[in-house]
Amino acid sequence: MGLTAFKTELDAISVPPLLFFSPTLENFEIVQERSNYLHYAMNSIVISAGATLLALLIAVPAAFTFAFDKKPYYKDLILWMLSTKMLPAVGVLVPIYIIFKEAGLLDTRVALIIIYTLINLPIAVWMMFSYFKEVPFQIVEAARIDGVGLFDEIRYIVCRWREASGSDDCRLFQSGRAVLVKTVGGISSGSCTDCRTRLVQSETVGAGINFRSVRLSRGTLAGIRGVEKPDYNPADITPGILHISPGGLSAPADADRRRKDWGIINVFIRPEVLPLYRAMKSQDGLYTLVTAGSQNQRRQEIIGSVVMAVDAHHAPQESDRLFCDPRIRIVTATVTEGGYYLTADGSDIDVKHLDIAGDIKGGRNTLYAYLRYGLKARMDSGGEPLTAATCDNMRHNGAMLKKGFMAFLKHCGEDALSAWTAENVAFPSAMVDRITPKSDPALCDEIERTYDYIQWVMEDNFINGRPPLEKVGVQMVSDVSDYEETKIRIINGGHCALAYFAALKGYRFFHEGMDDKALRAFIEDYTFSEVIPTLDKVKLDVKAYAELVFDRFSNRYAPDKIQRLAAEGVSRIPKFVIPVISDRMKRSQATVRGFEILASWFMVLKKDRAGMLGYKYADQENARIDGWFSALNPFEAFAADYEMWDIDPALHSTFTQQLTDTYNRLCIAY
């Protein structure tokens, strides 16, 4: 076809076809004489370029919003936009013709530009959405913390990330001021094992931005701008607190940063948190805490009270040595639900658990083992008494830690250490009401975020001194029971109330569930109608507390994953939900929402077993769950597991019947 255009008419019809001929342009001249094809070509260029530009102007911000302002209905909206490509053109021909006629746009380039834009817009949005989805959300969030607008987010943050995405290093690009990246808080075992935590600054150069990366350390601290820095020299801090197993709930342990003799040594005992240990060690213990309010109020603060980090998993003798240090007067730990290893009735530790059984034989798997060898070393060296405190959300956590540890020593045959501990170790209880969501391992360099609200209530039961915690807002009381019960039933129970239903609906974050009107109504009804009436003996304004909690639950600027909050149900449900159901049944009060929580949990387990949940449910007590699902009727085994439910035996049949009825009813909806 290309050669024929340059042949004469006679050459073009020759048989056989001519491969060698005298080329001519007369065909092009004839075509141009018959019609102004250059005019038509210009129309095509103008219309194509105009439609492409207009489609991009609309598609880029739309796709950016879909990718980074996550709403539960965005996925459906994108699919609906794509489905419009299936719509026959004749379906919109008449209304478009009428609109263009009234607007005087018939037979104009503008009309065609609009038409082609509408035709191509769904594909443009989808392609740009796929482009933006490859950019870690934390980068954009960091830019927003720094006040970067939408245009600059796209121009300087996202585009520069895409340009640099081939780099071996994980970089956090931020325009404007310095942003510090995380060294504390929940790097999972699945994250990058050689992540390098950095301070990233940017400098405006001409029309663009030149990014440079600087490692956060005591040496670079003086040159950091744009964040609050310690008003003391971190190098002058001496240790007074040994913190074992740092985690998301341990931030309050950093409360008194002004006392130079109460520095913190972080001791890492589990292998899955060793990436966090390496990150902390590389930054001299410095990290940044970003508190986020429900209206996106932000505060960025460098924390400098961590003196050192120790890998006790590979070098347990280092932990023992630190216990002997006379400067250490307080040992704190982040234990959480499954870390106490108590039996269902709480009378003993679970000696059948593999970790406990191994530690009784001399292993180092649990907190109890590290306390055993550490305190024994302190006792043998003639060390002074100390306080062992927990930083978790369990009720009576100090008493639980003491009971579990003393039972552990008994099984180990440590009679002398048991007697010394009874005389020389205090176990105060505490209520910590602050949420620090686990970090997303998708980005190596992450900021630790937490909500801007904190309530820390501590039993004033210390031995051998303590920091002046009152000066930083800690409530020192003789009994923390009222605070514990209120927090556990409203906050932790509230997490259970919404998390399982949110998981069934496919939400990824807790605030997305709170944005769902039906789920919000559910958690509010459960809290005000079923939970608060069981707190009638508590001398606190529990209704005002609940309202504050719901505001924090809705905070999209410190997102907490459903996958985390819906995990460990075997440990959480009996502690956070069953006490409410049990109290109401004993009082002959109607209970509806509580049973719906139990049923929704089982439905999550069932979907997980069928591979239909959307994520992998995690529970340390999977053996118990396996037992339910190995039964002929898994739900009947679940409903009749009275050892876990801890319900008055006289109410067993009523409990099972109501739970079964609730489950059958919910199966229709889900």
XYZ file of C-alpha atoms in Angstrom:
670
model
C 0.000 0.000 0.000
C 2.818 2.391 0.757
C 4.546 1.815 -2.580
C 1.306 2.145 -4.547
C 0.825 5.703 -3.269
C 3.951 6.707 -5.206
C 2.976 4.955 -8.490
C 1.157 6.398 -11.490
C -2.325 5.043 -12.158
C -0.966 2.853 -14.996
C 1.845 1.445 -12.844
C -0.615 0.752 -10.015
C -2.823 -1.557 -12.134
C 0.020 -3.363 -13.919
C 0.027 -7.182 -13.806
C 2.252 -8.487 -12.425
C 2.834 -5.639 -9.912
C 5.890 -3.513 -10.549
C 8.582 -3.500 -7.897
C 10.802 -1.092 -9.780
C 9.193 2.113 -11.048
C 9.673 5.861 -11.215
C 8.100 7.304 -8.020
C 5.783 10.311 -8.273
C 3.862 12.624 -5.899
C 0.997 13.308 -8.276
C -1.438 11.187 -6.237
C -0.884 13.399 -3.191
C -1.367 16.533 -5.288
C -4.654 15.200 -6.699
C -5.966 14.325 -3.223
C -5.082 17.757 -1.863
C -6.783 19.435 -4.858
C -9.993 17.478 -4.276
C -10.207 18.262 -0.548
C -8.320 20.141 2.191
C -6.961 17.085 4.012
C -4.399 19.150 5.925
C -7.328 20.921 7.543
C -8.787 17.575 8.579
C -5.422 16.418 9.885
C -5.156 19.580 11.978
C -8.659 18.918 13.334
C -7.564 15.439 14.384
C -4.447 16.776 16.102
C -6.322 19.521 17.968
C -9.175 17.235 19.017
C -6.887 14.350 20.063
C -4.541 16.608 22.007
C -7.406 18.531 23.587
C -9.284 15.378 24.611
C -6.120 13.824 26.036
C -5.214 16.939 28.018
C -8.747 17.377 29.381
C -8.977 13.679 30.294
C -5.677 13.888 32.178
C -6.702 17.079 33.989
C -9.741 15.213 35.314
C -8.269 11.704 35.649
C -5.087 12.574 37.562
C -6.716 14.206 40.633
C -9.563 11.660 40.516
C -7.192 8.686 40.441
C -4.986 10.304 43.094
C -8.013 10.639 45.365
C -9.080 7.042 44.726
C -5.566 5.814 45.540
C -4.796 7.830 48.673
C -8.089 9.038 50.213
C -9.366 5.557 50.887
C -13.128 5.188 51.106
C -14.944 1.841 51.168
C -17.050 2.724 48.136
C -14.187 3.912 45.906
C -13.523 0.442 44.514
C -17.146 0.081 43.437
C -17.074 3.570 41.936
C -14.030 2.752 39.811
C -15.640 -0.460 38.577
C -18.797 1.475 37.726
C -16.753 3.976 35.716
C -15.160 1.141 33.753
C -18.558 -0.448 33.163
C -19.697 2.675 31.296
C -17.399 1.561 28.471
C -19.877 -1.267 27.919
C -22.754 1.188 27.373
C -23.846 1.448 23.699
C -23.133 4.894 22.269
C -26.729 5.231 21.131
C -27.749 5.215 24.790
C -26.330 8.698 25.314
C -26.582 10.047 21.763
C -29.934 11.811 22.165
C -29.241 13.649 25.463
C -25.776 14.717 24.274
C -27.197 15.975 20.971
C -29.834 18.031 22.786
C -27.275 19.493 25.223
C -24.838 20.432 22.465
C -27.608 21.927 20.326
C -28.816 24.123 23.191
C -25.233 25.166 23.928
C -24.461 25.941 20.285
C -21.674 23.369 20.127
C -22.858 21.282 17.171
C -20.230 20.798 14.477
C -17.443 22.267 16.639
C -14.077 21.027 17.827
C -15.087 21.697 21.437
C -17.972 19.260 21.149
C -15.734 16.504 19.808
C -13.126 17.160 22.494
C -15.807 16.733 25.164
C -17.135 13.561 23.519
C -13.712 11.922 23.223
C -12.877 12.961 26.786
C -16.000 11.234 28.087
C -15.194 8.135 26.052
C -11.601 7.866 27.285
C -12.012 9.155 30.854
C -12.775 5.767 32.530
C -9.677 4.185 30.996
C -7.555 7.217 31.902
C -8.731 7.107 35.534
C -8.039 3.378 35.765
C -4.558 3.672 34.286
C -3.601 6.582 36.554
C -5.102 4.776 39.566
C -2.856 1.773 38.854
C 0.090 4.163 38.530
C -0.551 5.863 41.876
C -1.286 2.614 43.741
C 2.358 1.591 43.405
C 3.408 4.585 45.503
C 3.397 3.781 49.273
C 0.655 5.748 51.020
C 3.017 6.711 53.856
C 4.995 8.948 51.488
C 1.931 10.993 50.603
C 0.865 11.052 54.244
C 4.280 12.398 55.270
C 3.928 15.148 52.677
C 0.523 16.089 54.058
C 1.987 16.303 57.552
C 4.358 18.899 56.140
C 1.544 20.952 54.579
C 2.162 20.049 50.929
C -0.813 20.746 48.641
C -2.385 18.363 46.136
C -0.498 19.755 43.130
C 2.872 19.543 44.855
C 2.035 16.078 46.195
C 1.613 14.868 42.627
C 4.435 16.909 41.113
C 7.167 16.553 43.703
C 6.255 13.564 45.857
C 4.597 10.983 43.632
C 6.412 11.759 40.386
C 9.794 11.886 42.119
C 9.031 8.587 43.843
C 8.253 7.011 40.497
C 11.493 8.361 39.069
C 13.438 6.944 41.995
C 11.515 3.684 42.376
C 14.351 1.744 40.792
C 16.680 2.706 43.621
C 17.857 0.031 46.033
C 17.152 2.189 49.071
C 13.750 2.930 50.542
C 13.571 6.750 50.438
C 11.016 9.083 51.894
C 10.793 12.243 49.779
C 9.327 15.257 51.488
C 9.131 18.838 50.301
C 9.483 21.767 52.667
C 10.806 20.695 56.050
C 12.570 17.744 57.601
C 10.660 14.610 58.362
C 11.947 12.003 60.743
C 11.264 8.387 60.206
C 10.397 5.600 62.532
C 12.576 3.589 64.816
C 10.001 2.336 67.291
C 6.749 0.471 66.832
C 5.835 -2.814 65.261
C 7.974 -3.628 62.226
C 6.656 -7.072 61.368
C 8.744 -10.081 60.441
C 7.607 -9.709 56.879
C 9.199 -6.300 56.432
C 12.547 -5.427 54.918
C 15.271 -6.877 57.129
C 17.914 -4.328 56.197
C 15.802 -1.185 56.228
C 17.781 1.932 57.015
C 15.917 4.543 58.974
C 16.606 8.025 57.684
C 15.975 11.682 58.103
C 15.053 13.089 54.710
C 15.333 16.775 53.878
C 14.596 18.639 50.659
C 15.956 21.823 49.176
C 14.311 23.831 46.408
C 16.644 24.021 43.405
C 15.427 26.021 40.423
C 12.107 24.643 39.237
C 12.528 21.292 40.952
C 13.492 19.729 44.248
C 16.780 18.108 45.102
C 16.374 15.377 47.698
C 19.132 14.250 49.996
C 19.047 11.552 52.656
C 20.700 11.823 56.066
C 20.672 9.134 58.734
C 19.057 10.240 61.994
C 21.535 9.971 64.853
C 22.879 11.968 67.742
C 25.478 13.373 65.373
C 22.870 14.754 62.947
C 20.350 15.844 65.586
C 21.607 19.430 65.808
C 21.024 20.067 62.102
C 17.433 18.886 62.029
C 14.720 21.468 61.381
C 10.948 21.484 61.363
C 10.283 19.145 64.292
C 10.431 19.399 68.075
C 13.775 18.260 69.420
C 14.743 17.159 72.937
C 15.472 20.037 75.299
C 18.285 17.947 76.767
C 21.348 16.192 75.410
C 20.449 12.506 74.868
C 24.081 11.604 75.539
C 23.683 12.852 79.132
C 20.854 10.425 79.930
C 21.674 7.485 82.208
C 19.513 4.345 82.385
C 16.958 3.783 85.111
C 14.334 1.723 83.271
C 14.746 -1.605 81.504
C 11.963 -2.067 78.945
C 11.475 -5.600 77.644
C 9.804 -6.291 74.301
C 9.013 -2.782 72.993
C 5.762 -2.535 71.066
C 2.922 -0.285 70.024
C 1.629 0.146 73.567
C 4.978 1.070 75.075
C 5.080 4.740 74.101
C 3.882 5.943 77.532
C 6.965 4.368 79.088
C 8.806 7.310 77.571
C 6.716 9.816 79.510
C 9.308 11.397 81.794
C 11.961 12.566 79.361
C 13.284 15.384 81.535
C 14.872 13.282 84.270
C 18.415 12.401 83.254
C 18.555 9.355 85.558
C 15.488 7.619 84.122
C 16.701 6.750 80.646
C 15.333 3.639 78.967
C 17.144 0.547 77.713
C 15.060 -1.404 75.200
C 15.567 -5.163 75.374
C 14.387 -7.149 72.346
C 13.656 -10.788 73.120
C 11.666 -11.990 70.096
C 13.144 -12.623 66.627
C 10.322 -10.930 64.715
C 11.203 -7.521 66.185
C 14.927 -7.657 65.443
C 14.556 -5.404 62.361
C 13.255 -2.804 64.799
C 16.271 -3.418 67.034
C 18.665 -2.843 64.138
C 16.847 0.335 63.112
C 16.939 1.692 66.662
C 20.584 0.828 67.178
C 21.590 2.516 63.917
C 19.952 5.752 65.092
C 21.400 5.834 68.611
C 17.930 5.161 70.042
C 16.405 8.305 68.508
C 12.993 8.154 66.880
C 10.126 10.469 66.034
C 6.644 10.308 67.470
C 3.917 11.895 65.341
C 0.641 12.377 67.198
C -2.436 12.734 65.020
C -5.737 14.292 66.085
C -9.100 13.463 64.550
C -8.960 16.763 62.601
C -5.441 15.977 61.328
C -3.728 18.101 63.955
C -0.119 16.927 63.934
C 2.779 17.127 66.311
C 6.222 15.795 65.378
C 8.633 15.204 68.227
C 12.018 13.518 68.428
C 12.289 11.223 71.444
C 15.746 10.919 72.942
C 15.317 9.074 76.229
C 16.191 5.617 74.874
C 19.769 5.083 76.011
C 20.478 1.883 74.118
C 18.953 -1.172 72.450
C 19.918 -4.756 73.240
C 19.405 -7.928 71.197
C 18.683 -10.332 74.041
C 17.336 -12.957 71.665
C 20.853 -13.742 70.460
C 22.678 -12.553 73.591
C 20.450 -13.307 76.632
C 23.398 -12.828 78.983
C 23.284 -9.102 78.119
C 19.794 -8.923 79.611
C 21.000 -10.672 82.778
C 23.905 -8.232 83.056
C 21.571 -5.237 82.809
C 19.387 -6.615 85.612
C 22.461 -6.419 87.852
C 23.056 -2.735 87.057
C 22.270 -0.809 90.291
C 21.005 2.138 88.224
C 18.104 0.003 86.949
C 15.230 0.390 89.395
C 12.226 -0.309 87.164
C 11.617 -3.096 84.660
C 8.705 -2.543 82.277
C 7.289 -4.875 79.651
C 4.729 -4.918 76.875
C 2.968 -8.233 77.498
C -0.532 -8.077 75.861
C -3.263 -10.710 75.997
C -1.441 -13.894 75.057
C 1.806 -13.176 76.872
C 0.728 -14.137 80.396
C 0.125 -17.814 79.538
C -2.404 -18.216 82.335
C -4.947 -21.021 82.354
C -8.598 -20.227 81.646
C -9.436 -19.896 85.350
C -6.304 -17.809 85.989
C -5.073 -20.046 88.788
C -1.858 -21.229 87.127
C 0.276 -20.886 84.034
C -0.328 -23.146 81.064
C 2.523 -25.626 81.504
C 1.360 -27.496 78.384
C 2.154 -24.525 76.180
C 5.315 -25.231 74.191
C 6.943 -21.909 75.100
C 6.303 -22.332 78.820
C 7.291 -26.006 78.783
C 10.541 -25.084 77.053
C 11.279 -22.278 79.512
C 10.701 -24.536 82.523
C 13.446 -26.739 81.089
C 15.789 -23.755 80.789
C 14.729 -22.098 77.538
C 14.276 -18.401 76.777
C 10.975 -18.025 74.959
C 8.843 -15.856 77.234
C 9.067 -12.803 79.456
C 8.971 -15.105 82.488
C 12.264 -16.751 81.473
C 14.046 -13.416 81.073
C 12.679 -12.225 84.424
C 13.769 -15.484 86.036
C 17.395 -15.293 84.965
C 17.613 -11.513 85.274
C 16.209 -11.347 88.799
C 18.276 -14.348 89.826
C 21.421 -12.554 88.683
C 20.342 -9.454 90.627
C 19.629 -11.534 93.726
C 22.969 -13.365 93.528
C 24.841 -10.059 93.120
C 23.135 -8.555 96.174
C 21.164 -6.082 94.108
C 18.530 -3.720 95.450
C 14.754 -4.204 95.062
C 13.032 -3.090 91.868
C 9.588 -2.615 90.334
C 8.199 -4.766 87.503
C 5.422 -2.936 85.643
C 3.459 -3.733 82.503
C 2.433 -1.404 79.671
C -0.475 -3.335 78.201
C -4.258 -3.085 78.214
C -5.103 -6.038 80.474
C -7.102 -5.591 83.637
C -5.172 -6.213 86.856
C -2.048 -6.580 84.725
C 0.329 -6.133 87.644
C -1.410 -8.842 89.650
C -1.523 -11.081 86.564
C 2.197 -10.655 85.948
C 2.991 -11.454 89.574
C 0.701 -14.501 89.627
C 2.070 -15.857 86.358
C 5.699 -15.267 87.284
C 5.415 -16.746 90.767
C 3.640 -19.804 89.336
C 6.400 -20.114 86.747
C 9.081 -20.009 89.457
C 7.235 -22.720 91.371
C 7.227 -25.023 88.340
C 10.935 -24.275 87.831
C 11.743 -25.189 91.431
C 13.130 -21.701 92.128
C 12.108 -21.516 95.801
C 14.864 -19.105 96.853
C 14.187 -16.733 93.966
C 10.456 -16.919 94.658
C 11.004 -15.846 98.269
C 13.379 -13.044 97.218
C 10.893 -11.803 94.589
C 8.062 -11.693 97.119
C 10.142 -9.369 99.299
C 12.017 -7.300 96.715
C 9.855 -6.881 93.612
C 6.714 -4.734 93.339
C 4.124 -5.395 90.622
C 1.936 -2.287 90.185
C -1.072 -2.418 87.877
C -1.554 0.205 85.186
C -4.198 1.332 82.729
C -2.770 2.705 79.481
C -5.282 4.317 77.160
C -3.391 5.247 74.060
C -3.368 3.590 70.670
C -0.226 3.366 68.555
C -1.194 1.473 65.394
C 1.194 -1.102 64.062
C 3.212 0.154 61.158
C 2.682 -0.922 57.587
C 5.797 -2.858 56.514
C 5.210 -1.794 52.892
C 7.592 1.105 53.519
C 10.907 0.552 55.260
C 11.212 4.110 56.571
C 8.042 4.737 58.517
C 6.883 7.284 61.030
C 5.568 6.081 64.346
C 2.098 7.525 64.735
C -0.190 7.602 67.709
C -3.424 9.286 68.679
C -3.185 12.671 70.353
C -5.081 11.446 73.419
C -3.459 9.618 76.303
C -4.714 8.519 79.699
C -2.202 6.688 81.821
C -3.321 5.592 85.277
C -0.758 3.898 87.515
C -1.053 2.128 90.851
C 1.314 3.896 93.227
C 3.049 0.686 94.261
C 6.739 1.224 93.508
C 9.805 0.084 95.354
C 13.242 1.756 95.231
C 11.950 5.010 93.715
C 10.172 6.118 90.562
C 10.137 9.086 88.140
C 7.830 12.033 88.977
C 5.197 10.721 86.575
C 2.571 13.152 87.855
C 4.441 15.981 86.130
C 3.701 14.480 82.729
C 0.027 13.753 83.337
C 0.099 10.247 84.800
C -2.646 9.670 87.358
C -1.126 7.926 90.376
C -3.877 6.139 92.320
C -4.202 3.453 94.961
C -6.560 1.324 92.840
C -6.843 1.302 89.042
C -9.810 -1.087 88.848
C -12.443 1.458 87.785
C -10.227 2.851 85.046
C -9.276 -0.626 83.846
C -12.815 -1.926 83.662
C -14.086 1.147 81.837
C -11.278 1.142 79.317
C -11.365 -2.591 78.658
C -15.125 -2.832 78.175
C -15.526 0.337 76.098
C -12.300 0.524 74.083
C -11.113 -3.069 73.772
C -14.644 -4.413 73.725
C -15.520 -1.732 71.181
C -12.702 -2.911 68.948
C -14.144 -6.422 69.050
C -17.663 -5.120 68.460
C -16.796 -3.455 65.185
C -13.689 -5.247 63.888
C -15.308 -8.562 62.948
C -18.249 -6.976 61.150
C -15.833 -4.605 59.411
C -13.751 -7.599 58.306
C -16.871 -9.281 56.911
C -17.623 -6.123 54.932
C -14.108 -5.971 53.517
C -12.857 -2.849 55.314
C -9.114 -2.539 55.890
C -9.031 0.128 58.597
C -11.056 0.686 61.740
C -12.014 4.257 60.863
C -13.588 2.959 57.647
C -15.883 0.802 59.753
C -16.752 3.824 61.879
C -17.665 5.690 58.679
C -20.197 2.948 57.890
C -23.487 4.229 59.337
C -24.808 0.757 60.126
C -21.632 -0.328 61.922
C -21.356 2.944 63.828
C -24.949 2.561 64.988
C -24.119 -1.002 66.061
C -21.102 -0.096 68.202
C -22.920 2.858 69.762
C -25.928 0.699 70.606
C -23.699 -2.000 72.091
C -21.765 0.511 74.187
C -24.641 2.617 75.509
C -27.299 -0.094 75.771
C -25.300 -3.111 76.922
C -21.836 -2.104 78.183
C -22.406 1.086 80.176
C -25.245 -0.396 82.307
C -22.731 -2.998 83.559
C -20.417 -0.180 84.725
C -22.953 1.211 87.179
C -20.539 0.898 90.130
C -17.734 2.774 88.399
C -17.211 6.287 89.754
C -16.386 7.834 86.364
C -18.330 9.676 83.666
C -18.424 6.645 81.382
C -20.807 8.204 78.836
C -18.499 11.155 78.217
C -15.595 8.721 78.035
C -17.437 6.659 75.407
C -18.097 9.732 73.258
C -14.406 10.597 73.378
C -13.535 7.028 72.404
C -15.806 7.113 69.350
C -14.132 10.310 68.188
C -10.756 8.584 68.416
C -12.076 5.460 66.701
C -13.016 7.678 63.734
C -9.527 9.152 63.412
C -8.417 8.433 59.854
C -5.087 10.178 60.394
C -3.745 7.419 62.660
C -5.272 4.398 60.903
C -5.447 1.083 62.727
C -5.798 -2.079 60.687
C -8.795 -4.373 60.975
C -6.407 -7.280 60.487
C -4.713 -6.400 63.788
C -7.820 -5.579 65.785
C -9.710 -8.667 64.618
C -6.820 -10.994 65.509
C -6.267 -13.024 68.692
C -9.978 -13.523 69.326
C -9.419 -16.516 71.611
C -7.569 -14.243 74.033
C -9.575 -11.053 73.510
C -13.209 -12.108 73.358
C -13.246 -13.837 76.795
C -11.602 -10.795 78.402
C -13.336 -7.925 76.616
C -16.820 -9.120 75.624
C -17.801 -12.172 77.683
C -17.747 -10.262 81.027
C -20.429 -7.911 79.649
C -22.588 -10.809 78.456
C -22.091 -12.688 81.725
C -23.011 -9.667 83.867
C -26.146 -8.984 81.852
C -27.280 -12.616 81.930
C -26.806 -12.742 85.709
C -28.979 -9.624 85.977
C -31.564 -11.109 83.583
C -30.961 -8.214 81.188
C -31.514 -8.653 77.458
C -28.319 -9.123 75.475
C -28.409 -8.838 71.694
C -25.329 -7.023 70.443
C -22.925 -9.020 72.600
C -24.063 -12.293 71.039
C -23.826 -10.709 67.595
C -20.158 -9.956 68.291
C -19.497 -13.623 69.121
C -21.368 -14.781 66.030
C -19.509 -12.312 63.796
C -16.193 -13.596 65.143
C -17.103 -17.174 64.232
C -18.168 -16.020 60.776
C -14.755 -14.391 60.320
C -13.087 -17.663 61.354
C -15.294 -19.597 58.945
C -14.483 -17.275 56.039
C -10.799 -17.458 56.892
C -10.902 -21.255 56.743
C -12.593 -21.032 53.354
C -9.996 -18.558 52.043
C -12.662 -15.877 51.574
C -11.674 -13.349 54.236
C -9.293 -11.156 52.241
C -6.438 -11.533 54.732
C -5.018 -14.265 56.956
C -6.545 -14.340 60.433
C -3.891 -14.599 63.163
C -4.336 -16.231 66.559
C -1.798 -17.775 68.929
C -4.486 -20.235 69.999
C -5.052 -21.737 66.571
C -5.059 -25.210 68.112
C -8.308 -24.401 69.885
C -9.841 -23.063 66.681
C -8.655 -26.177 64.832
C -10.507 -28.226 67.422
C -13.777 -26.451 66.662
C -13.455 -26.874 62.924
C -12.422 -30.521 63.154
C -15.746 -31.307 64.841
C -18.697 -32.617 62.845
C -20.514 -29.339 63.503
C -17.906 -26.577 64.062
C -20.381 -23.990 65.314
C -21.849 -26.344 67.919
C -18.316 -27.053 69.184
C -17.648 -23.309 69.261
C -20.865 -22.453 71.113
C -20.397 -25.229 73.673
C -16.774 -24.372 74.576
C -17.739 -23.306 78.097
C -14.153 -23.469 79.326
C -13.472 -20.390 77.209
C -16.790 -18.603 77.712
C -16.593 -18.602 81.535
C -20.378 -18.400 81.900
C -22.297 -19.487 85.010
C -23.054 -23.214 84.463
C -26.713 -22.550 85.267
C -26.833 -20.286 82.187
C -25.031 -22.591 79.746
C -28.112 -23.779 77.866
C -29.514 -20.247 77.596
C -26.166 -18.942 76.401
C -25.785 -21.642 73.742
C -29.349 -21.261 72.471
C -29.144 -17.483 72.138
C -25.744 -17.648 70.459
C -27.051 -20.253 68.003
C -30.154 -18.209 67.175
C -28.018 -15.113 66.634
C -25.596 -16.964 64.380
C -28.384 -18.413 62.237
C -29.888 -14.951 61.863
C -26.593 -13.335 60.839
C -25.840 -16.089 58.332
C -28.711 -14.772 56.237
C -27.165 -11.283 56.106
C -23.547 -12.388 55.642
